[in-house]
Amino acid sequence: MKSFNVPVQYRSPLIQAIKQKRKQEDKLKKDYSPTLLQAGSISLLLARHFGFCYGVENAIEIAFHAVAENKGKRIYLLSEMIHNPGVNADLQAMGVQFIMDTYGQQLIPWDSISKEDIVIVPAFGTTIEMEALLRAKGIEPSRYETTCPFVEKVWNKAEKIGLEGYTVIVHGKPKHEETRATFSHSKAHTPTVVINDIQEAELLAKYIHKHLPAEQFYEDFKGQFSVGFDVAKDLSRIGVVNQTTMLASDTQAIADYLKQSILSYYNAAAEETHKYFADTRDTLCYATNDNQSAVQGMLEAEADLAIVIGGYNSSNTSHLVELCELKLPTYFIKDEHCLISDSEIRHFDLHSHSEKESLGYLPQKDPIKIMVTSGASCPDALVERVLERLLLLSNNKDAYQQILKVWLDN
Ligand code: SF4
């Protein structure tokens, strides 16, 4: 896979050495067991795959390049480039401004943006409407476009099945930038509905089976269907694509459920499946699959707690948290400063959607076993700082030097 010029502040020689060694030993990526960093009274289990993915590195390279070659110009990002607060703050410190927030709310009026300005399209991609708006202003969106190719792959899949006459069901978070972009690209070709989860899939199935009055659909899925969607005819032939960062098991369950649902309504035999359901594989990206598989592999070991590092609005990171929470106490942190002391931690609670502080997260025992992973938009340097802080707080300060020696002298 292509390699990128990632700024030095995001790199970690330690993590790079670990990843390199694991890669050499497991070229086919079959081994999802974690890497054990053993030192002093602490055992750190580091997931086999984590951190910056192809799309994030590509976006960072393009954005930093755009800043370097446009000195003196106003530089904008349509919205957060990736869901990592540190990287976004670095871009803002270099003068880059965000036109919209992550939910599409306007932060800078369009009137103040002109064709002399530079506008960067984030890794999530953008809508066709937004591309048209930029072009109308004389700004070519593809000039500094960081849309991940794995997101474009989803758009291509939606277009393909749309042209084959299927209505596209997008499994994704309706307000997420990537899902909004995918919805826009899909509805250019075919009727499209966004569903958030299995509950919405079950609700949709009630309309496939005509168990609910058609008018109610437009209320139940308000803001999530394409203009002109005709519930009476547009749910008779469907296909599913996903936001690239959803939980693999959810995505599979939703596709299976909708497939069974439509086949049972039409009383269709297995060989007639294609008449009603586009039997495609999921459109999760490789990084989502690798990182989730690595967490599953890590969870086969025993540990006292898990630390998951990433931006709180990061979809892919939140699914790693959900997986860990099924097995052990899990703390979702954005950086090393969240490890306030050996007893107090600041972390994000996915259930209440709020940051909170908890006491007693590090057990008083020897050894302590901690699982660590991070999302696809989290720099390795940040993961290393978290590891270092964990060692410091657990009275294993010297162990960090030992770990560096073992891995960097290798
Ligand atoms: S998580 Fe996947 S789709 Fe998103 S930027 Fe990374 S590689 Fe691309």
Tab-separated table of C-alpha atoms and ligand atoms in Angstrom:
chain	number	residue	atom	x	y	z
A	1	MET	CA	0.000	0.000	0.000
A	2	LYS	CA	1.195	3.533	-0.766
A	3	SER	CA	3.072	5.250	2.071
A	4	PHE	CA	2.605	8.884	3.012
A	5	ASN	CA	4.638	11.733	4.355
A	6	VAL	CA	3.144	11.961	7.855
A	7	PRO	CA	4.487	14.892	9.939
A	8	VAL	CA	6.997	13.834	12.551
A	9	GLN	CA	4.838	14.997	15.480
A	10	TYR	CA	2.375	12.173	14.752
A	11	ARG	CA	4.965	9.420	14.499
A	12	SER	CA	6.333	7.171	17.228
A	13	PRO	CA	9.566	5.234	16.681
A	14	LEU	CA	8.441	2.745	19.350
A	15	ILE	CA	5.043	2.027	17.782
A	16	GLN	CA	6.579	1.978	14.325
A	17	ALA	CA	9.119	-0.642	15.467
A	18	ILE	CA	6.345	-2.768	17.003
A	19	LYS	CA	4.128	-2.529	13.915
A	20	GLN	CA	7.045	-3.247	11.606
A	21	LYS	CA	8.046	-6.371	13.512
A	22	ARG	CA	4.472	-7.687	13.632
A	23	LYS	CA	4.094	-7.020	9.924
A	24	GLN	CA	7.288	-8.888	9.062
A	25	GLU	CA	6.209	-11.871	11.172
A	26	ASP	CA	2.662	-11.928	9.804
A	27	LYS	CA	2.670	-10.660	6.236
A	28	LEU	CA	-0.769	-12.125	5.468
A	29	LYS	CA	-2.387	-10.475	8.523
A	30	LYS	CA	-3.728	-13.727	9.937
A	31	ASP	CA	-2.514	-13.238	13.501
A	32	TYR	CA	-4.755	-10.954	15.565
A	33	SER	CA	-3.121	-11.641	18.915
A	34	PRO	CA	-1.944	-8.507	20.756
A	35	THR	CA	1.675	-7.468	21.299
A	36	LEU	CA	2.740	-7.896	24.905
A	37	LEU	CA	4.855	-5.113	26.395
A	38	GLN	CA	5.978	-6.527	29.719
A	39	ALA	CA	7.854	-4.371	32.157
A	40	GLY	CA	7.898	-3.981	35.923
A	41	SER	CA	4.500	-4.632	37.470
A	42	ILE	CA	2.535	-3.875	34.329
A	43	SER	CA	1.599	-5.881	31.262
A	44	LEU	CA	0.449	-3.805	28.327
A	45	LEU	CA	-1.394	-5.659	25.588
A	46	LEU	CA	-1.275	-3.629	22.401
A	47	ALA	CA	-3.765	-4.516	19.663
A	48	ARG	CA	-2.289	-6.011	16.483
A	49	HIS	CA	-3.796	-3.222	14.328
A	50	PHE	CA	-4.617	0.318	15.359
A	51	GLY	CA	-3.920	3.935	14.463
A	52	PHE	CA	-3.674	5.956	11.270
A	53	CYS	CA	-5.230	4.300	8.238
A	54	TYR	CA	-4.585	4.920	4.543
A	55	GLY	CA	-7.325	7.550	4.236
A	56	VAL	CA	-6.189	9.539	7.259
A	57	GLU	CA	-2.525	9.594	6.222
A	58	ASN	CA	-3.556	10.608	2.702
A	59	ALA	CA	-5.713	13.438	4.090
A	60	ILE	CA	-2.992	14.702	6.418
A	61	GLU	CA	-0.406	14.707	3.635
A	62	ILE	CA	-2.676	16.666	1.278
A	63	ALA	CA	-3.782	19.152	3.953
A	64	PHE	CA	-0.253	19.927	5.161
A	65	HIS	CA	0.855	20.247	1.541
A	66	ALA	CA	-2.027	22.665	0.832
A	67	VAL	CA	-0.951	24.839	3.764
A	68	ALA	CA	2.724	24.790	2.720
A	69	GLU	CA	2.081	25.839	-0.880
A	70	ASN	CA	-0.538	28.506	-0.206
A	71	LYS	CA	1.174	30.826	2.231
A	72	GLY	CA	-0.665	34.112	2.623
A	73	LYS	CA	-3.953	32.666	1.359
A	74	ARG	CA	-7.039	31.890	3.392
A	75	ILE	CA	-7.320	28.119	3.765
A	76	TYR	CA	-10.526	26.382	4.758
A	77	LEU	CA	-11.620	22.844	5.460
A	78	LEU	CA	-15.270	22.073	4.717
A	79	SER	CA	-15.442	20.561	8.237
A	80	GLU	CA	-13.182	18.575	10.562
A	81	MET	CA	-10.693	16.801	8.322
A	82	ILE	CA	-10.706	13.652	10.451
A	83	HIS	CA	-12.218	12.971	13.862
A	84	ASN	CA	-9.113	13.624	15.895
A	85	PRO	CA	-9.070	16.789	18.011
A	86	GLY	CA	-5.258	17.030	18.115
A	87	VAL	CA	-4.797	16.876	14.341
A	88	ASN	CA	-7.658	19.338	13.774
A	89	ALA	CA	-6.174	21.705	16.375
A	90	ASP	CA	-2.782	21.516	14.630
A	91	LEU	CA	-4.410	22.509	11.347
A	92	GLN	CA	-6.237	25.386	13.032
A	93	ALA	CA	-2.956	26.510	14.608
A	94	MET	CA	-1.534	26.721	11.061
A	95	GLY	CA	-4.406	29.048	10.148
A	96	VAL	CA	-6.830	26.556	8.607
A	97	GLN	CA	-10.479	27.394	9.387
A	98	PHE	CA	-13.479	25.047	9.377
A	99	ILE	CA	-16.459	26.237	7.309
A	100	MET	CA	-18.911	23.867	9.047
A	101	ASP	CA	-18.964	21.830	12.205
A	102	THR	CA	-19.102	18.075	12.119
A	103	TYR	CA	-22.948	18.074	11.873
A	104	GLY	CA	-23.075	20.477	8.934
A	105	GLN	CA	-23.833	23.632	10.947
A	106	GLN	CA	-22.352	26.706	9.291
A	107	LEU	CA	-19.428	28.287	11.180
A	108	ILE	CA	-18.237	30.657	8.452
A	109	PRO	CA	-20.788	32.235	6.071
A	110	TRP	CA	-20.414	31.229	2.427
A	111	ASP	CA	-20.564	34.934	1.478
A	112	SER	CA	-17.134	35.453	3.007
A	113	ILE	CA	-15.515	32.719	0.876
A	114	SER	CA	-14.318	33.560	-2.612
A	115	LYS	CA	-12.495	31.950	-5.516
A	116	GLU	CA	-9.126	33.190	-4.238
A	117	ASP	CA	-9.511	30.970	-1.170
A	118	ILE	CA	-8.331	27.407	-0.764
A	119	VAL	CA	-10.927	24.834	0.336
A	120	ILE	CA	-9.923	21.325	1.405
A	121	VAL	CA	-12.471	18.492	1.190
A	122	PRO	CA	-12.138	16.197	4.247
A	123	ALA	CA	-11.434	12.451	4.245
A	124	PHE	CA	-15.170	11.680	4.673
A	125	GLY	CA	-15.868	13.246	1.265
A	126	THR	CA	-18.644	15.719	0.647
A	127	THR	CA	-22.046	15.981	-0.966
A	128	ILE	CA	-22.710	16.622	-4.644
A	129	GLU	CA	-24.567	19.772	-3.589
A	130	MET	CA	-21.484	21.060	-1.775
A	131	GLU	CA	-19.257	20.337	-4.761
A	132	ALA	CA	-21.676	22.324	-6.943
A	133	LEU	CA	-21.672	25.205	-4.473
A	134	LEU	CA	-17.858	25.353	-4.498
A	135	ARG	CA	-17.721	25.225	-8.288
A	136	ALA	CA	-20.277	28.024	-8.495
A	137	LYS	CA	-17.841	30.095	-6.448
A	138	GLY	CA	-14.990	29.272	-8.812
A	139	ILE	CA	-13.328	26.850	-6.380
A	140	GLU	CA	-12.469	23.423	-7.823
A	141	PRO	CA	-13.206	20.874	-5.036
A	142	SER	CA	-10.887	18.232	-6.495
A	143	ARG	CA	-7.833	20.503	-6.187
A	144	TYR	CA	-7.353	19.672	-2.506
A	145	GLU	CA	-9.662	16.746	-2.111
A	146	THR	CA	-8.770	14.268	0.605
A	147	THR	CA	-11.807	11.979	0.182
A	148	CYS	CA	-10.692	8.475	1.118
A	149	PRO	CA	-10.759	6.039	-1.816
A	150	PHE	CA	-12.537	3.519	0.431
A	151	VAL	CA	-15.393	6.017	0.838
A	152	GLU	CA	-15.507	6.528	-2.937
A	153	LYS	CA	-15.741	2.749	-3.267
A	154	VAL	CA	-19.013	2.868	-1.313
A	155	TRP	CA	-20.339	5.594	-3.622
A	156	ASN	CA	-19.417	3.435	-6.619
A	157	LYS	CA	-21.188	0.431	-5.113
A	158	ALA	CA	-24.317	2.507	-4.435
A	159	GLU	CA	-24.237	3.809	-8.007
A	160	LYS	CA	-23.795	0.309	-9.435
A	161	ILE	CA	-26.706	-1.273	-7.592
A	162	GLY	CA	-28.762	1.881	-8.076
A	163	LEU	CA	-28.325	1.614	-11.847
A	164	GLU	CA	-29.415	-2.037	-11.590
A	165	GLY	CA	-32.721	-0.799	-10.207
A	166	TYR	CA	-32.193	-1.367	-6.503
A	167	THR	CA	-33.146	1.188	-3.871
A	168	VAL	CA	-30.073	1.806	-1.697
A	169	ILE	CA	-30.304	1.402	2.069
A	170	VAL	CA	-27.312	3.137	3.686
A	171	HIS	CA	-26.425	1.715	7.094
A	172	GLY	CA	-24.696	4.644	8.788
A	173	LYS	CA	-25.038	7.444	11.299
A	174	PRO	CA	-27.393	9.883	9.544
A	175	LYS	CA	-25.549	13.001	10.762
A	176	HIS	CA	-22.035	11.703	10.145
A	177	GLU	CA	-20.206	13.583	7.356
A	178	GLU	CA	-19.414	10.385	5.468
A	179	THR	CA	-22.999	9.104	5.548
A	180	ARG	CA	-24.342	12.486	4.453
A	181	ALA	CA	-21.893	12.393	1.519
A	182	THR	CA	-22.795	8.787	0.638
A	183	PHE	CA	-26.513	9.607	0.838
A	184	SER	CA	-25.995	12.518	-1.543
A	185	HIS	CA	-24.026	10.458	-4.089
A	186	SER	CA	-26.420	7.502	-3.886
A	187	LYS	CA	-29.618	9.542	-4.294
A	188	ALA	CA	-28.208	11.010	-7.503
A	189	HIS	CA	-28.782	7.547	-9.025
A	190	THR	CA	-31.559	5.843	-7.096
A	191	PRO	CA	-34.043	6.217	-4.224
A	192	THR	CA	-32.065	6.047	-0.988
A	193	VAL	CA	-32.813	5.666	2.742
A	194	VAL	CA	-30.371	5.922	5.653
A	195	ILE	CA	-30.832	3.610	8.636
A	196	ASN	CA	-28.900	3.987	11.834
A	197	ASP	CA	-29.222	0.569	13.460
A	198	ILE	CA	-31.075	-2.736	13.615
A	199	GLN	CA	-34.116	-1.054	15.222
A	200	GLU	CA	-34.470	1.164	12.166
A	201	ALA	CA	-33.966	-1.901	9.924
A	202	GLU	CA	-36.844	-3.585	11.765
A	203	LEU	CA	-38.972	-0.478	11.333
A	204	LEU	CA	-38.124	-0.358	7.633
A	205	ALA	CA	-39.117	-4.022	7.299
A	206	LYS	CA	-42.601	-3.115	8.548
A	207	TYR	CA	-42.924	-0.848	5.496
A	208	ILE	CA	-41.552	-3.577	3.192
A	209	HIS	CA	-44.283	-5.849	4.570
A	210	LYS	CA	-46.827	-3.006	4.380
A	211	HIS	CA	-47.624	-3.466	8.052
A	212	LEU	CA	-47.589	0.280	8.615
A	213	PRO	CA	-49.389	3.013	6.673
A	214	ALA	CA	-47.142	4.466	3.953
A	215	GLU	CA	-47.650	8.078	5.172
A	216	GLN	CA	-46.057	7.205	8.500
A	217	PHE	CA	-42.770	6.299	6.755
A	218	TYR	CA	-42.130	9.957	5.956
A	219	GLU	CA	-42.392	10.822	9.640
A	220	ASP	CA	-40.446	7.816	10.943
A	221	PHE	CA	-37.542	8.386	8.557
A	222	LYS	CA	-37.733	12.164	8.388
A	223	GLY	CA	-34.515	13.608	6.946
A	224	GLN	CA	-33.254	10.140	6.020
A	225	PHE	CA	-34.856	9.480	2.616
A	226	SER	CA	-34.315	10.963	-0.835
A	227	VAL	CA	-36.703	13.513	-2.325
A	228	GLY	CA	-39.591	11.797	-4.141
A	229	PHE	CA	-39.137	8.510	-2.269
A	230	ASP	CA	-42.231	6.422	-2.934
A	231	VAL	CA	-42.603	3.942	-0.122
A	232	ALA	CA	-45.245	1.981	-2.080
A	233	LYS	CA	-42.825	1.059	-4.865
A	234	ASP	CA	-39.274	1.913	-3.739
A	235	LEU	CA	-39.018	-0.882	-1.158
A	236	SER	CA	-39.590	-3.771	-3.532
A	237	ARG	CA	-35.956	-4.202	-4.648
A	238	ILE	CA	-33.201	-3.144	-2.248
A	239	GLY	CA	-29.467	-3.298	-1.579
A	240	VAL	CA	-27.411	-2.277	1.458
A	241	VAL	CA	-24.186	-0.268	1.642
A	242	ASN	CA	-22.524	0.891	4.842
A	243	GLN	CA	-20.654	3.802	6.281
A	244	THR	CA	-17.092	2.425	6.175
A	245	THR	CA	-16.608	2.515	9.930
A	246	MET	CA	-19.651	0.688	11.318
A	247	LEU	CA	-19.473	-2.350	13.588
A	248	ALA	CA	-18.996	-5.372	11.302
A	249	SER	CA	-21.410	-7.577	13.249
A	250	ASP	CA	-24.163	-4.887	13.150
A	251	THR	CA	-23.709	-4.391	9.442
A	252	GLN	CA	-23.955	-8.126	8.775
A	253	ALA	CA	-27.003	-8.509	11.022
A	254	ILE	CA	-28.790	-5.621	9.271
A	255	ALA	CA	-28.079	-6.906	5.753
A	256	ASP	CA	-29.159	-10.446	6.716
A	257	TYR	CA	-32.309	-9.169	8.398
A	258	LEU	CA	-33.405	-6.988	5.463
A	259	LYS	CA	-32.627	-9.753	2.986
A	260	GLN	CA	-34.742	-12.309	4.871
A	261	SER	CA	-37.442	-9.741	5.352
A	262	ILE	CA	-37.872	-8.866	1.666
A	263	LEU	CA	-37.541	-12.496	0.526
A	264	SER	CA	-40.206	-13.609	2.976
A	265	TYR	CA	-42.593	-10.828	1.889
A	266	TYR	CA	-42.329	-11.933	-1.753
A	267	ASN	CA	-42.184	-15.599	-0.776
A	268	ALA	CA	-39.088	-15.811	-2.970
A	269	ALA	CA	-36.945	-18.895	-3.441
A	270	ALA	CA	-33.200	-18.627	-2.765
A	271	GLU	CA	-32.397	-18.556	-6.500
A	272	GLU	CA	-34.665	-15.512	-6.900
A	273	THR	CA	-32.752	-13.459	-4.326
A	274	HIS	CA	-31.222	-11.105	-6.900
A	275	LYS	CA	-34.718	-10.035	-8.029
A	276	TYR	CA	-35.319	-8.417	-4.651
A	277	PHE	CA	-31.991	-8.009	-2.882
A	278	ALA	CA	-28.569	-6.964	-4.167
A	279	ASP	CA	-26.461	-9.601	-2.485
A	280	THR	CA	-23.273	-7.585	-2.023
A	281	ARG	CA	-20.551	-7.808	0.590
A	282	ASP	CA	-20.409	-5.082	3.185
A	283	THR	CA	-18.611	-1.848	2.329
A	284	LEU	CA	-16.624	-1.539	5.550
A	285	CYS	CA	-13.050	-0.465	4.844
A	286	TYR	CA	-9.935	-2.556	5.474
A	287	ALA	CA	-8.936	-0.447	8.506
A	288	THR	CA	-12.320	-0.962	10.194
A	289	ASN	CA	-12.072	-4.701	9.619
A	290	ASP	CA	-8.441	-4.942	10.758
A	291	ASN	CA	-8.937	-2.831	13.872
A	292	GLN	CA	-12.125	-4.631	14.940
A	293	SER	CA	-10.574	-8.068	14.289
A	294	ALA	CA	-7.504	-7.021	16.274
A	295	VAL	CA	-9.694	-6.027	19.220
A	296	GLN	CA	-11.529	-9.366	19.016
A	297	GLY	CA	-8.132	-11.097	19.016
A	298	MET	CA	-6.920	-9.004	21.948
A	299	LEU	CA	-10.076	-9.767	23.936
A	300	GLU	CA	-9.263	-13.477	23.847
A	301	ALA	CA	-6.578	-12.670	26.442
A	302	GLU	CA	-7.350	-11.712	30.042
A	303	ALA	CA	-6.838	-8.189	31.352
A	304	ASP	CA	-8.029	-5.832	34.089
A	305	LEU	CA	-9.115	-2.963	31.861
A	306	ALA	CA	-8.974	-1.568	28.341
A	307	ILE	CA	-7.954	1.906	27.238
A	308	VAL	CA	-9.216	3.004	23.811
A	309	ILE	CA	-7.750	6.235	22.435
A	310	GLY	CA	-9.409	8.473	19.857
A	311	GLY	CA	-11.644	11.446	19.159
A	312	TYR	CA	-14.972	11.214	20.960
A	313	ASN	CA	-16.853	11.818	17.688
A	314	SER	CA	-14.887	9.111	15.890
A	315	SER	CA	-17.230	6.395	14.637
A	316	ASN	CA	-14.584	3.732	14.140
A	317	THR	CA	-13.112	4.334	17.613
A	318	SER	CA	-16.501	4.164	19.325
A	319	HIS	CA	-17.071	0.687	17.859
A	320	LEU	CA	-13.741	-0.505	19.300
A	321	VAL	CA	-14.987	0.773	22.669
A	322	GLU	CA	-18.290	-1.104	22.268
A	323	LEU	CA	-16.404	-4.351	21.587
A	324	CYS	CA	-14.134	-3.928	24.622
A	325	GLU	CA	-17.058	-2.988	26.887
A	326	LEU	CA	-18.584	-6.411	26.254
A	327	LYS	CA	-15.681	-8.007	28.085
A	328	LEU	CA	-14.020	-5.685	30.602
A	329	PRO	CA	-13.978	-2.187	32.148
A	330	THR	CA	-13.194	0.147	29.254
A	331	TYR	CA	-12.103	3.779	29.224
A	332	PHE	CA	-12.423	5.853	26.037
A	333	ILE	CA	-9.883	8.673	26.275
A	334	LYS	CA	-8.796	11.357	23.835
A	335	ASP	CA	-5.217	11.814	25.051
A	336	GLU	CA	-2.716	11.175	27.845
A	337	HIS	CA	-4.030	14.129	29.883
A	338	CYS	CA	-7.181	12.095	30.537
A	339	LEU	CA	-5.046	9.903	32.826
A	340	ILE	CA	-5.246	12.446	35.640
A	341	SER	CA	-3.604	10.301	38.349
A	342	ASP	CA	-3.226	6.647	39.322
A	343	SER	CA	-6.791	6.734	40.637
A	344	GLU	CA	-8.633	9.291	38.490
A	345	ILE	CA	-9.427	9.134	34.791
A	346	ARG	CA	-11.398	11.434	32.487
A	347	HIS	CA	-13.162	9.483	29.771
A	348	PHE	CA	-16.076	9.527	27.359
A	349	ASP	CA	-19.211	7.583	28.179
A	350	LEU	CA	-20.783	6.368	24.927
A	351	HIS	CA	-24.108	5.731	26.655
A	352	SER	CA	-24.629	9.214	28.108
A	353	HIS	CA	-22.639	10.880	25.278
A	354	SER	CA	-20.657	12.847	27.816
A	355	GLU	CA	-17.183	13.062	29.249
A	356	LYS	CA	-16.942	12.090	32.895
A	357	GLU	CA	-14.372	11.414	35.590
A	358	SER	CA	-14.095	8.061	37.355
A	359	LEU	CA	-12.077	6.903	40.350
A	360	GLY	CA	-10.198	3.662	40.940
A	361	TYR	CA	-9.590	2.749	37.311
A	362	LEU	CA	-6.125	1.262	37.968
A	363	PRO	CA	-6.528	-1.799	40.205
A	364	GLN	CA	-4.195	-2.095	43.180
A	365	LYS	CA	-2.599	-5.365	42.158
A	366	ASP	CA	0.589	-6.744	40.710
A	367	PRO	CA	0.770	-7.296	37.828
A	368	ILE	CA	-1.816	-5.015	36.252
A	369	LYS	CA	-2.859	-6.051	32.749
A	370	ILE	CA	-4.089	-3.309	30.448
A	371	MET	CA	-5.310	-3.632	26.872
A	372	VAL	CA	-4.629	-0.638	24.632
A	373	THR	CA	-5.867	0.274	21.188
A	374	SER	CA	-6.747	3.375	19.198
A	375	GLY	CA	-8.946	4.480	16.329
A	376	ALA	CA	-7.954	5.046	12.713
A	377	SER	CA	-7.530	8.806	13.194
A	378	CYS	CA	-5.302	8.598	16.270
A	379	PRO	CA	-1.578	9.345	15.832
A	380	ASP	CA	0.892	6.697	17.048
A	381	ALA	CA	2.767	9.398	18.972
A	382	LEU	CA	-0.363	9.893	21.091
A	383	VAL	CA	-0.623	6.164	21.789
A	384	GLU	CA	2.997	6.164	22.920
A	385	ARG	CA	2.361	9.098	25.267
A	386	VAL	CA	-0.547	7.180	26.812
A	387	LEU	CA	1.637	4.097	27.302
A	388	GLU	CA	4.347	6.220	28.903
A	389	ARG	CA	1.831	7.881	31.235
A	390	LEU	CA	0.355	4.520	32.263
A	391	LEU	CA	3.828	3.290	33.159
A	392	LEU	CA	4.581	6.456	35.100
A	393	LEU	CA	1.308	6.340	37.071
A	394	SER	CA	1.731	2.663	37.912
A	395	ASN	CA	5.197	3.350	39.377
A	396	ASN	CA	6.947	1.755	36.420
A	397	LYS	CA	8.782	4.810	35.152
A	398	ASP	CA	11.974	2.869	34.401
A	399	ALA	CA	9.976	0.241	32.539
A	400	TYR	CA	9.329	2.707	29.723
A	401	GLN	CA	13.079	3.014	29.095
A	402	GLN	CA	13.364	-0.786	29.172
A	403	ILE	CA	10.584	-1.121	26.605
A	404	LEU	CA	12.197	1.484	24.354
A	405	LYS	CA	15.524	-0.340	24.625
A	406	VAL	CA	14.020	-3.730	23.801
A	407	TRP	CA	12.119	-2.484	20.753
A	408	LEU	CA	14.403	0.196	19.372
A	409	ASP	CA	17.612	-1.825	19.749
A	410	ASN	CA	16.040	-4.729	17.882
B	1	SF4	S1	-11.348	4.621	8.343
B	1	SF4	FE1	-11.377	3.582	6.334
B	1	SF4	S2	-12.725	4.820	5.036
B	1	SF4	FE2	-12.194	6.078	6.829
B	1	SF4	S3	-10.396	7.262	6.173
B	1	SF4	FE3	-9.616	5.376	7.115
B	1	SF4	S4	-9.334	3.896	5.419
B	1	SF4	FE4	-10.653	5.566	4.701
